Amino acid sequence: MVMTSPNHRYSLRFAPESGYTSAWWHLTSEPFGAEPYWYAAFGELVPAEVLAAATDALIVPPPAAQPDPWWTLDAAGWARDDSGAARSTDGMCTIEHRPVSELHDTPEWHIETHETNFHELGGRRIWHAHFHQNVPAHLVNAFVTALTDTAPLQRGMHEPTAHYRAVQEPSPLSPQQVVDAHTDRLKAITARVRAARRRQTKSAPAPVHTRTAQPAARR
């Protein structure tokens, strides 16, 4: 799927891979002007709402000032360890901004969720995500903001995409209300994109029209 913003093109591909470092979703940008190439990858069970927060942020105008994802994590009460990584309050999710090292030649954001295990620091991995160093901070922040949101996610009972450790409770919303909320979200994003394109069109300089001189009429 190809998405566009007023000045950029992005590609979101579903390409399942196997192995511990596998990624099922691949998000890439196409170089535009001075904007560099970047990519992001996400594991199989990454919540759709969290991934959608990042893709939604792609197609609306970026903020005037880039946010700092660490502020979002601090505000959500995620604790940082001695290495600088942030950990969720339940201990199942860790976020790192990995510096350049022998194992990582570029700094990048790396997120992993693991099952809790009393016999070791981290149990089996549930899903992961990573963002290349050139990914704009507001996209990472959109992902982190959705990830730290404590509002419940809407899932069908025993749905295979939900991890078995998730606490399931009956939702007060009807199926139609869930559909309407999703529809309203898409309408709001579409309206923001159209408004941005209108502003861009109005701010563009008007083309200069030249007229060819006509010979004077003879009597």
mmCIF file of N, CA and C in Angstrom, residues 6 24 31 33 43-44 65 69 71-72 93 98 110-111 116 123 128 148 156 165 169 186 196 215:
data_model
loop_
_atom_site.group_PDB
_atom_site.id
_atom_site.type_symbol
_atom_site.label_atom_id
_atom_site.label_comp_id
_atom_site.label_asym_id
_atom_site.label_seq_id
_atom_site.Cartn_x
_atom_site.Cartn_y
_atom_site.Cartn_z
ATOM 1 N N PRO A 6 1.292 15.656 1.559
ATOM 2 C CA PRO A 6 1.426 16.705 0.549
ATOM 3 C C PRO A 6 2.732 16.674 -0.227
ATOM 4 N N TRP A 24 6.847 -8.398 10.181
ATOM 5 C CA TRP A 24 5.722 -8.668 9.289
ATOM 6 C C TRP A 24 5.286 -7.428 8.526
ATOM 7 N N PRO A 31 12.887 8.866 -0.935
ATOM 8 C CA PRO A 31 13.631 10.124 -0.808
ATOM 9 C C PRO A 31 12.937 11.244 -1.579
ATOM 10 N N GLY A 33 13.664 15.436 -2.241
ATOM 11 C CA GLY A 33 14.456 16.625 -1.990
ATOM 12 C C GLY A 33 15.583 16.329 -1.015
ATOM 13 N N GLY A 43 6.740 -6.342 14.219
ATOM 14 C CA GLY A 43 6.481 -7.763 14.334
ATOM 15 C C GLY A 43 5.024 -8.128 14.140
ATOM 16 N N GLU A 44 4.756 -9.429 14.146
ATOM 17 C CA GLU A 44 3.434 -9.959 13.802
ATOM 18 C C GLU A 44 2.313 -9.447 14.692
ATOM 19 N N ALA A 65 7.441 21.838 15.777
ATOM 20 C CA ALA A 65 8.630 21.404 16.521
ATOM 21 C C ALA A 65 8.525 19.907 16.778
ATOM 22 N N PRO A 69 10.188 11.701 22.252
ATOM 23 C CA PRO A 69 9.471 10.526 22.755
ATOM 24 C C PRO A 69 9.765 10.213 24.218
ATOM 25 N N TRP A 71 9.910 12.281 26.644
ATOM 26 C CA TRP A 71 8.965 13.034 27.477
ATOM 27 C C TRP A 71 7.641 12.290 27.582
ATOM 28 N N THR A 72 7.210 11.709 26.471
ATOM 29 C CA THR A 72 5.957 10.946 26.484
ATOM 30 C C THR A 72 6.069 9.751 27.422
ATOM 31 N N CYS A 93 7.255 -4.439 28.473
ATOM 32 C CA CYS A 93 7.689 -3.711 27.276
ATOM 33 C C CYS A 93 8.905 -2.855 27.608
ATOM 34 N N ARG A 98 18.961 2.896 20.770
ATOM 35 C CA ARG A 98 20.273 2.265 20.715
ATOM 36 C C ARG A 98 21.290 3.157 20.040
ATOM 37 N N HIS A 110 14.246 1.023 19.376
ATOM 38 C CA HIS A 110 13.917 -0.396 19.366
ATOM 39 C C HIS A 110 12.943 -0.676 20.503
ATOM 40 N N ILE A 111 11.830 -1.325 20.173
ATOM 41 C CA ILE A 111 10.783 -1.637 21.146
ATOM 42 C C ILE A 111 10.555 -3.144 21.154
ATOM 43 N N THR A 116 6.360 -12.106 30.926
ATOM 44 C CA THR A 116 7.071 -12.078 32.203
ATOM 45 C C THR A 116 7.434 -13.502 32.602
ATOM 46 N N GLY A 123 10.953 -13.259 29.240
ATOM 47 C CA GLY A 123 10.472 -14.508 28.680
ATOM 48 C C GLY A 123 10.382 -14.434 27.173
ATOM 49 N N HIS A 128 7.882 -6.973 18.364
ATOM 50 C CA HIS A 128 8.926 -5.964 18.420
ATOM 51 C C HIS A 128 8.707 -4.936 17.320
ATOM 52 N N THR A 148 1.630 3.774 25.022
ATOM 53 C CA THR A 148 1.496 4.057 26.453
ATOM 54 C C THR A 148 0.070 4.398 26.864
ATOM 55 N N GLY A 156 -12.339 -9.037 19.453
ATOM 56 C CA GLY A 156 -13.303 -10.115 19.617
ATOM 57 C C GLY A 156 -12.809 -11.092 20.670
ATOM 58 N N ARG A 165 -2.169 -13.420 27.395
ATOM 59 C CA ARG A 165 -1.978 -12.771 28.687
ATOM 60 C C ARG A 165 -2.845 -11.517 28.845
ATOM 61 N N GLU A 169 -12.290 -8.236 29.067
ATOM 62 C CA GLU A 169 -13.522 -7.871 29.748
ATOM 63 C C GLU A 169 -14.571 -7.511 28.717
ATOM 64 N N LEU A 186 -11.157 7.984 10.365
ATOM 65 C CA LEU A 186 -10.711 8.120 8.980
ATOM 66 C C LEU A 186 -11.212 9.426 8.361
ATOM 67 N N ALA A 196 -4.702 20.646 4.633
ATOM 68 C CA ALA A 196 -3.279 20.925 4.443
ATOM 69 C C ALA A 196 -2.955 21.149 2.973
ATOM 70 N N PRO A 215 1.324 42.737 -33.230
ATOM 71 C CA PRO A 215 1.652 43.890 -34.114
ATOM 72 C C PRO A 215 0.491 44.879 -34.153
#
